[in-house]
Every structure is written in C-alpha cells, then in structure tokens.
Short mmCIF file of C-alpha atoms in Angstrom, two decimals:
data_model
loop_
_atom_site.label_atom_id
_atom_site.label_comp_id
_atom_site.label_asym_id
_atom_site.label_seq_id
_atom_site.Cartn_x
_atom_site.Cartn_y
_atom_site.Cartn_z
CA UNK A 4 79.15 -26.79 -235.42
CA UNK A 5 75.43 -27.27 -234.81
CA UNK A 6 74.16 -29.16 -231.80
CA UNK A 7 70.70 -30.46 -231.17
CA UNK A 8 69.13 -32.85 -228.67
CA UNK A 9 68.58 -36.43 -229.77
CA UNK A 10 64.87 -37.38 -229.82
CA UNK A 11 63.92 -39.70 -226.97
CA UNK A 12 62.47 -42.57 -228.99
CA UNK A 13 62.32 -44.85 -225.93
CA UNK A 14 59.99 -42.40 -224.18
CA UNK A 15 57.80 -42.07 -227.27
CA UNK A 16 57.73 -45.84 -227.82
CA UNK A 17 56.56 -46.42 -224.24
CA UNK A 18 53.70 -43.95 -224.74
CA UNK A 19 52.70 -45.45 -228.08
CA UNK A 20 52.77 -48.96 -226.61
CA UNK A 21 50.16 -47.78 -224.09
CA UNK A 22 48.04 -46.46 -226.99
CA UNK A 23 47.83 -43.02 -225.40
CA UNK A 24 47.86 -39.65 -227.11
CA UNK A 25 50.20 -37.02 -225.70
CA UNK A 26 47.23 -35.38 -223.94
CA UNK A 27 46.09 -38.71 -222.46
CA UNK A 28 49.61 -39.60 -221.35
CA UNK A 29 49.98 -36.23 -219.62
CA UNK A 30 46.68 -36.83 -217.82
CA UNK A 31 47.87 -40.26 -216.60
CA UNK A 32 51.06 -38.71 -215.23
CA UNK A 33 49.06 -36.03 -213.40
CA UNK A 34 46.84 -38.74 -211.90
CA UNK A 35 50.02 -40.48 -210.69
CA UNK A 36 51.00 -37.36 -208.77
CA UNK A 37 53.29 -35.27 -210.98
CA UNK A 38 52.64 -32.12 -213.04
CA UNK A 39 52.54 -32.76 -216.80
CA UNK A 40 51.10 -31.12 -219.91
CA UNK A 41 50.94 -32.15 -223.56
CA UNK A 42 53.70 -29.63 -224.30
CA UNK A 43 55.92 -31.20 -221.63
CA UNK A 44 55.38 -34.64 -223.16
CA UNK A 45 56.42 -33.19 -226.53
CA UNK A 46 59.57 -31.73 -224.96
CA UNK A 47 60.50 -35.09 -223.42
CA UNK A 48 59.97 -36.87 -226.75
CA UNK A 49 62.04 -34.32 -228.66
CA UNK A 50 64.89 -34.67 -226.15
CA UNK A 51 64.57 -31.04 -225.10
CA UNK A 52 64.20 -32.17 -221.46
CA UNK A 53 67.08 -34.59 -220.83
CA UNK A 54 65.95 -35.98 -217.48
CA UNK A 55 62.80 -35.82 -215.31
CA UNK A 56 62.60 -34.53 -211.77
CA UNK A 57 62.32 -37.27 -209.10
CA UNK A 58 58.54 -36.88 -208.64
CA UNK A 59 58.01 -37.10 -212.39
CA UNK A 60 60.32 -40.11 -212.65
CA UNK A 61 58.25 -41.95 -210.04
CA UNK A 62 55.01 -41.11 -211.87
CA UNK A 63 56.48 -42.26 -215.19
CA UNK A 64 57.44 -45.61 -213.69
CA UNK A 65 53.94 -46.02 -212.25
CA UNK A 66 52.19 -45.24 -215.54
CA UNK A 67 54.51 -47.12 -217.93
CA UNK A 68 55.40 -49.98 -215.54
CA UNK A 69 58.99 -49.60 -216.73
CA UNK A 70 62.11 -48.48 -214.84
CA UNK A 71 63.15 -44.93 -215.62
CA UNK A 72 66.32 -46.28 -217.28
CA UNK A 73 64.11 -47.95 -219.93
CA UNK A 74 62.48 -44.64 -220.86
CA UNK A 75 65.50 -43.20 -222.63
CA UNK A 76 67.00 -41.16 -219.82
CA UNK A 77 70.77 -41.19 -219.30
CA UNK A 78 72.57 -42.87 -216.44
CA UNK A 79 73.50 -40.68 -213.49
CA UNK A 80 76.71 -39.28 -214.95
CA UNK A 81 77.44 -35.56 -214.77
CA UNK A 82 74.70 -35.32 -212.13
CA UNK A 83 74.47 -32.13 -210.14
CA UNK A 84 72.33 -30.99 -207.22
CA UNK A 85 70.15 -28.03 -208.19
CA UNK A 86 67.74 -25.73 -206.38
CA UNK A 87 64.19 -26.88 -207.15
CA UNK A 88 62.78 -23.39 -206.61
CA UNK A 89 60.64 -24.53 -203.68
CA UNK A 90 63.21 -24.50 -200.91
CA UNK A 91 64.53 -27.99 -201.69
CA UNK A 92 66.94 -29.61 -204.08
CA UNK A 93 66.79 -32.12 -206.94
CA UNK A 94 69.41 -34.30 -208.59
CA UNK A 95 69.59 -33.22 -212.23
CA UNK A 96 71.47 -34.96 -215.03
CA UNK A 97 73.15 -32.67 -217.51
CA UNK A 98 74.56 -33.99 -220.73
CA UNK A 99 76.01 -32.45 -223.85
CA UNK A 100 73.75 -32.60 -226.93
CA UNK A 101 75.01 -34.88 -229.69
CA UNK A 102 76.80 -32.80 -232.35
CA UNK A 103 75.43 -33.03 -235.87
CA UNK A 104 78.45 -33.32 -238.19
CA UNK A 105 76.83 -34.37 -241.44
CA UNK A 106 73.58 -35.24 -243.17
CA UNK A 107 71.35 -37.49 -241.07
CA UNK A 108 70.47 -40.90 -242.34
CA UNK A 109 66.78 -41.30 -243.29
CA UNK A 110 64.96 -42.30 -240.11
CA UNK A 111 62.14 -44.76 -239.71
CA UNK A 112 63.32 -47.63 -241.93
CA UNK A 113 62.42 -50.27 -239.35
CA UNK A 114 59.76 -48.33 -237.45
CA UNK A 115 56.43 -50.06 -236.94
CA UNK A 116 54.83 -52.97 -235.12
CA UNK A 117 56.66 -56.31 -235.12
CA UNK A 118 56.03 -59.75 -233.66
CA UNK A 119 58.90 -60.74 -231.38
CA UNK A 120 59.53 -64.44 -230.74
CA UNK A 121 62.38 -66.03 -228.81
CA UNK A 122 62.97 -69.56 -227.55
CA UNK A 123 64.55 -70.73 -224.31
CA UNK A 124 65.04 -74.03 -222.50
CA UNK A 125 63.60 -74.28 -218.99
CA UNK A 126 65.79 -76.63 -216.97
CA UNK A 127 63.26 -76.86 -214.13
CA UNK A 128 60.51 -77.92 -216.54
CA UNK A 129 62.80 -79.76 -218.98
CA UNK A 130 61.12 -78.24 -222.02
CA UNK A 131 61.66 -75.54 -224.63
CA UNK A 132 59.34 -72.53 -224.48
CA UNK A 133 58.64 -69.57 -226.75
CA UNK A 134 58.14 -66.00 -225.56
CA UNK A 135 55.96 -63.87 -227.84
CA UNK A 136 55.21 -60.14 -227.74
CA UNK A 137 53.94 -57.58 -230.18
CA UNK A 138 56.46 -54.74 -229.99
CA UNK A 139 56.66 -51.13 -231.13
CA UNK A 140 59.94 -50.40 -232.90
CA UNK A 141 61.05 -46.80 -233.48
CA UNK A 142 64.14 -45.78 -235.41
CA UNK A 143 66.17 -42.59 -235.18
CA UNK A 144 69.28 -42.56 -237.36
CA UNK A 145 71.07 -45.82 -236.48
CA UNK A 146 69.35 -46.31 -233.11
CA UNK A 147 66.35 -48.61 -232.63
CA UNK A 148 64.10 -48.63 -229.58
CA UNK A 149 61.84 -51.63 -228.96
CA UNK A 150 59.04 -51.73 -226.36
CA UNK A 151 56.37 -54.41 -225.97
CA UNK A 152 52.66 -53.65 -226.32
CA UNK A 153 51.30 -54.22 -222.77
CA UNK A 154 48.31 -56.36 -223.74
CA UNK A 155 50.37 -58.77 -225.85
CA UNK A 156 51.99 -60.55 -222.88
CA UNK A 157 52.00 -60.65 -219.09
CA UNK A 158 55.72 -59.81 -219.13
CA UNK A 159 57.24 -56.58 -220.47
CA UNK A 160 60.07 -56.55 -222.99
CA UNK A 161 62.51 -53.83 -224.03
CA UNK A 162 65.40 -53.72 -226.49
CA UNK A 163 67.87 -51.02 -227.49
CA UNK A 164 69.67 -51.73 -230.75
CA UNK A 165 72.21 -50.13 -233.07
CA UNK A 166 72.05 -50.67 -236.84
CA UNK A 167 75.22 -51.30 -238.85
CA UNK A 168 74.26 -52.22 -242.39
CA UNK A 169 72.05 -55.29 -242.08
CA UNK A 170 73.36 -56.15 -238.60
CA UNK A 171 71.48 -55.04 -235.46
CA UNK A 172 73.27 -55.33 -232.13
CA UNK A 173 72.21 -54.35 -228.64
CA UNK A 174 70.66 -55.36 -225.34
CA UNK A 175 67.35 -56.80 -224.16
CA UNK A 176 65.51 -56.79 -220.83
CA UNK A 177 62.43 -58.73 -219.78
CA UNK A 178 60.41 -58.19 -216.61
CA UNK A 179 58.61 -61.50 -216.16
CA UNK A 180 55.03 -62.01 -215.03
CA UNK A 181 54.78 -61.69 -211.20
CA UNK A 182 52.17 -64.46 -211.25
CA UNK A 183 54.10 -66.68 -213.66
CA UNK A 184 56.74 -69.37 -213.29
CA UNK A 185 59.57 -66.87 -212.79
CA UNK A 186 57.69 -64.78 -210.18
CA UNK A 187 58.49 -61.35 -211.62
CA UNK A 188 62.24 -61.91 -212.00
CA UNK A 189 64.08 -59.50 -214.30
CA UNK A 190 66.38 -60.96 -216.94
CA UNK A 191 68.63 -59.15 -219.39
CA UNK A 192 71.40 -59.79 -221.87
CA UNK A 193 72.77 -59.12 -225.34
CA UNK A 194 71.26 -59.72 -228.77
CA UNK A 195 72.42 -59.65 -232.39
CA UNK A 196 70.07 -59.88 -235.37
CA UNK A 197 70.48 -59.97 -239.14
CA UNK A 198 67.97 -58.16 -241.36
CA UNK A 199 66.71 -60.02 -244.41
CA UNK A 200 66.95 -58.07 -247.71
CA UNK A 201 63.18 -57.49 -247.70
CA UNK A 202 63.46 -55.76 -244.30
CA UNK A 203 60.46 -57.72 -243.05
CA UNK A 204 62.27 -60.20 -240.81
CA UNK A 205 65.10 -59.84 -238.28
CA UNK A 206 66.63 -63.08 -237.01
CA UNK A 207 69.53 -63.94 -234.75
CA UNK A 208 70.54 -65.02 -231.26
CA UNK A 209 70.16 -63.81 -227.69
CA UNK A 210 72.56 -64.44 -224.84
CA UNK A 211 71.79 -64.03 -221.15
CA UNK A 212 72.01 -65.52 -217.70
CA UNK A 213 69.53 -68.00 -216.25
CA UNK A 214 68.12 -68.38 -212.75
CA UNK A 215 70.99 -70.79 -211.95
CA UNK A 216 73.41 -68.01 -212.99
CA UNK A 217 74.63 -69.90 -216.04
CA UNK A 218 74.93 -68.19 -219.44
CA UNK A 219 72.37 -69.36 -222.00
CA UNK A 220 71.59 -68.58 -225.63
CA UNK A 221 68.81 -69.21 -228.11
CA UNK A 222 67.10 -68.01 -231.31
CA UNK A 223 65.24 -64.70 -231.53
CA UNK A 224 63.36 -63.24 -234.46
CA UNK A 225 61.14 -60.26 -235.19
CA UNK A 226 58.58 -60.38 -238.01
CA UNK A 227 57.15 -57.18 -239.47
CA UNK A 228 53.41 -56.63 -238.92
CA UNK A 229 52.45 -53.00 -239.64
CA UNK A 230 54.29 -49.78 -240.55
CA UNK A 231 51.85 -47.59 -238.60
CA UNK A 232 52.36 -46.75 -234.93
CA UNK A 233 49.13 -44.78 -234.63
CA UNK A 234 46.80 -45.38 -231.71
CA UNK A 235 44.30 -47.15 -233.97
CA UNK A 236 46.99 -49.40 -235.45
CA UNK A 237 48.37 -50.36 -232.04
CA UNK A 238 44.89 -51.26 -230.81
CA UNK A 239 44.93 -54.20 -233.24
CA UNK A 240 48.00 -55.62 -231.51
CA UNK A 241 46.97 -55.07 -227.89
CA UNK A 242 46.28 -58.80 -227.56
CA UNK A 243 48.11 -62.07 -227.08
CA UNK A 244 49.79 -63.56 -230.17
CA UNK A 245 49.03 -67.17 -230.97
CA UNK A 246 51.55 -69.38 -229.19
CA UNK A 247 52.14 -73.00 -228.36
CA UNK A 248 54.19 -72.25 -225.22
CA UNK A 249 54.39 -69.26 -222.92
CA UNK A 250 57.00 -68.37 -220.27
#
C-alpha cells in the first residue's frame, strides 16, 4: 500500500490570497522572525512538512493574519515533545500520511476565484446586511479550501468544504473588522451548498451563533469569477466588491 502526504491546500490558498510568490512569501516569513526558504514553502504546500515549529507558526500568523489552525495544520493530536537541536524542545505533531487506495479523482474542478456573498440579520441595527468577499478556492480530491483575498474586505473569511456529488458541506469562520460594528469578534459555523450543473454557482445556507448566543441561519452563495489563481489574476480581485450593505 502506497502512502503519500496530502497537499496543504489551505497553506497554498493563504499564500495565493496574499498575491505572493513562494520566494516573496518566504521573505515575509523571514522578516517576521523565522527561517524560511522557497524550498521550505514548497515542502509545506506539498504536505511534506506536517506542522511548523512554534517560531514559524507565530511568523505565519503574523504574515497571513490567520490562526495557525486555518493554515491546514492538524490539531494537537499525537503531539510529542522533541529535541530542537539547540538545547531546547519543541512540540511536534506527527500524523500518519493518508493511504492512497485507488485512482485519485481529477483535482481542481472548482479551483479559482469566486465571489462569496452571504446575508444576515443584525438585531441591534434591525436590518439585513450582506457580507461580500472575493475568495480563492483550491480543490484537492474531494476537499475544498476557501480563503478570502485580503483587499476584498476588512474582515477575513475561511471555509473548509467536502464535495459529495453536487453537495458541498463544511465549516466557515469569519474574523470581523476590528474597527467595524462587531469589533473584531470571531464567528464560525456550518455551511452546505449545492452546485449548479454549470459549476459556476454554489448556493445554500449557513448556520451559526450570533452575539446574543442564539443560533441563526441565512443564504450564502459563491459565484465563479476566474479559473486562474496566478498572482496577476488575483491582483484583479484585490479590491472591494460592489455592495449595498457591509458588515
């Protein structure tokens, strides 16, 4: 039985959303205080390195403005303390590579840039608002990773979805604007979307808790914009979408 690491599409999506090459991303990480080379970035993206050292994790969070758990690294299960080679110790996560038991499904069917739009009712303002982001979507087998393009909104949005036929199910997280109405609060919940036969629109519902700790729901849709995730293509979407309301 062959085993191979699963590519870290969340890590790659975060880099692409910043419109940085692997060299440029490595330079940003070094500036944030951790060693990094282009080759190391490639190893993270391929899944060859399953988890960063603590100093690298801190630098990644500084550069991407995302928690390390949103960059495709596993939760702290099977964690062991290891010698760091410099007289100290690090906490390292070890996990078993996913076994490959059959032919892989063609990857990349939904990959590209999409416009994400959801609606929610604000009880404090007694009005319905729409949250819009341009997002980078990357697909590997039946797993989809969604990360917002930083310049498209003051808040940051992530989704991790699983594809089953034309049904996409998973979770979402939004870190709201620190200067906005919700003062940087972090919200999260579940989402299920249906893909239209053309594959150019995903529509469904979100569910999540509100600031009054009640469970809310509302519509969410993603509309296809561009199949390319190159730096030049992403530059076109590093801007605010047109919107009538903003959270």
